[in-house]
Amino acid sequence: TPSQRALNENSNGLLRKDGLPKEMDFNQVDQPFISSVADKRNNIPRKSLDYRTPLEAFLSHLNGMGLSSLN
């Protein structure tokens, strides 16, 4: 039920707000539109990331790794 998938339902609502209705035919969507929606979604701070954006969390993870752990 939707009440058991709160995160999924919230994500779907945000995508619809960004211009992706339920009935949308994804065969008609071009890459620049998809990239713009992904960029918007990836720049929203998340509580689960201590209110950082996914990009900020990823970059801080990379900065903490060091070159020796890339081997």
PDB file of C-alpha atoms in Angstrom:
ATOM      1  CA  THR A   1       0.000   0.000   0.000  1.00  0.00           C
ATOM      2  CA  PRO A   2       1.170   3.581  -0.496  1.00  0.00           C
ATOM      3  CA  SER A   3       1.359   4.100   3.281  1.00  0.00           C
ATOM      4  CA  GLN A   4       4.050   1.419   3.434  1.00  0.00           C
ATOM      5  CA  ARG A   5       6.172   3.129   0.772  1.00  0.00           C
ATOM      6  CA  ALA A   6       6.339   6.699   2.040  1.00  0.00           C
ATOM      7  CA  LEU A   7       9.762   7.512   0.570  1.00  0.00           C
ATOM      8  CA  ASN A   8       8.747   6.156  -2.826  1.00  0.00           C
ATOM      9  CA  GLU A   9       5.473   8.107  -2.799  1.00  0.00           C
ATOM     10  CA  ASN A  10       7.273  11.294  -1.764  1.00  0.00           C
ATOM     11  CA  SER A  11       9.796  10.870  -4.586  1.00  0.00           C
ATOM     12  CA  ASN A  12       7.002  10.290  -7.090  1.00  0.00           C
ATOM     13  CA  GLY A  13       5.259  13.454  -5.905  1.00  0.00           C
ATOM     14  CA  LEU A  14       8.435  15.491  -6.335  1.00  0.00           C
ATOM     15  CA  LEU A  15       8.927  14.107  -9.845  1.00  0.00           C
ATOM     16  CA  ARG A  16       5.358  15.024 -10.760  1.00  0.00           C
ATOM     17  CA  LYS A  17       5.969  18.532  -9.429  1.00  0.00           C
ATOM     18  CA  ASP A  18       8.989  18.749 -11.753  1.00  0.00           C
ATOM     19  CA  GLY A  19       6.797  18.040 -14.770  1.00  0.00           C
ATOM     20  CA  LEU A  20       6.562  14.242 -15.006  1.00  0.00           C
ATOM     21  CA  PRO A  21       2.845  13.339 -14.880  1.00  0.00           C
ATOM     22  CA  LYS A  22       1.712   9.741 -14.322  1.00  0.00           C
ATOM     23  CA  GLU A  23       0.507   9.422 -17.920  1.00  0.00           C
ATOM     24  CA  MET A  24       3.757  10.677 -19.469  1.00  0.00           C
ATOM     25  CA  ASP A  25       5.140   8.681 -22.412  1.00  0.00           C
ATOM     26  CA  PHE A  26       8.853   8.411 -21.674  1.00  0.00           C
ATOM     27  CA  ASN A  27       9.562   7.528 -25.297  1.00  0.00           C
ATOM     28  CA  GLN A  28       8.818  11.183 -26.086  1.00  0.00           C
ATOM     29  CA  VAL A  29      11.226  12.653 -23.503  1.00  0.00           C
ATOM     30  CA  ASP A  30      14.595  13.980 -24.629  1.00  0.00           C
ATOM     31  CA  GLN A  31      17.880  13.712 -22.728  1.00  0.00           C
ATOM     32  CA  PRO A  32      18.181  17.431 -21.841  1.00  0.00           C
ATOM     33  CA  PHE A  33      14.805  17.284 -20.065  1.00  0.00           C
ATOM     34  CA  ILE A  34      15.798  14.153 -18.142  1.00  0.00           C
ATOM     35  CA  SER A  35      19.122  15.762 -17.190  1.00  0.00           C
ATOM     36  CA  SER A  36      17.409  18.925 -15.946  1.00  0.00           C
ATOM     37  CA  VAL A  37      14.988  16.943 -13.745  1.00  0.00           C
ATOM     38  CA  ALA A  38      17.855  14.803 -12.386  1.00  0.00           C
ATOM     39  CA  ASP A  39      19.881  17.941 -11.655  1.00  0.00           C
ATOM     40  CA  LYS A  40      16.975  19.476  -9.713  1.00  0.00           C
ATOM     41  CA  ARG A  41      16.424  16.281  -7.700  1.00  0.00           C
ATOM     42  CA  ASN A  42      20.123  15.837  -6.904  1.00  0.00           C
ATOM     43  CA  ASN A  43      20.423  19.365  -5.532  1.00  0.00           C
ATOM     44  CA  ILE A  44      17.775  18.955  -2.823  1.00  0.00           C
ATOM     45  CA  PRO A  45      19.292  18.672   0.669  1.00  0.00           C
ATOM     46  CA  ARG A  46      18.324  15.404   2.385  1.00  0.00           C
ATOM     47  CA  LYS A  47      17.745  14.800   6.068  1.00  0.00           C
ATOM     48  CA  SER A  48      19.366  11.361   5.724  1.00  0.00           C
ATOM     49  CA  LEU A  49      22.560  13.083   4.507  1.00  0.00           C
ATOM     50  CA  ASP A  50      22.635  15.585   7.395  1.00  0.00           C
ATOM     51  CA  TYR A  51      20.926  18.165   5.166  1.00  0.00           C
ATOM     52  CA  ARG A  52      23.594  17.965   2.479  1.00  0.00           C
ATOM     53  CA  THR A  53      22.811  17.412  -1.184  1.00  0.00           C
ATOM     54  CA  PRO A  54      23.727  14.047  -2.719  1.00  0.00           C
ATOM     55  CA  LEU A  55      26.537  15.782  -4.628  1.00  0.00           C
ATOM     56  CA  GLU A  56      27.972  17.293  -1.437  1.00  0.00           C
ATOM     57  CA  ALA A  57      27.859  13.926   0.313  1.00  0.00           C
ATOM     58  CA  PHE A  58      29.535  12.195  -2.627  1.00  0.00           C
ATOM     59  CA  LEU A  59      32.310  14.781  -2.871  1.00  0.00           C
ATOM     60  CA  SER A  60      32.978  14.668   0.872  1.00  0.00           C
ATOM     61  CA  HIS A  61      33.207  10.873   0.632  1.00  0.00           C
ATOM     62  CA  LEU A  62      35.737  11.188  -2.209  1.00  0.00           C
ATOM     63  CA  ASN A  63      37.774  13.751  -0.276  1.00  0.00           C
ATOM     64  CA  GLY A  64      37.975  11.421   2.714  1.00  0.00           C
ATOM     65  CA  MET A  65      39.060   8.380   0.711  1.00  0.00           C
ATOM     66  CA  GLY A  66      42.598   9.352  -0.247  1.00  0.00           C
ATOM     67  CA  LEU A  67      44.464   7.914  -3.211  1.00  0.00           C
ATOM     68  CA  SER A  68      45.693   4.770  -1.416  1.00  0.00           C
ATOM     69  CA  SER A  69      42.146   3.401  -1.063  1.00  0.00           C
ATOM     70  CA  LEU A  70      41.549   3.628  -4.830  1.00  0.00           C
ATOM     71  CA  ASN A  71      43.804   0.630  -5.529  1.00  0.00           C
TER      72      ASN A  71
END
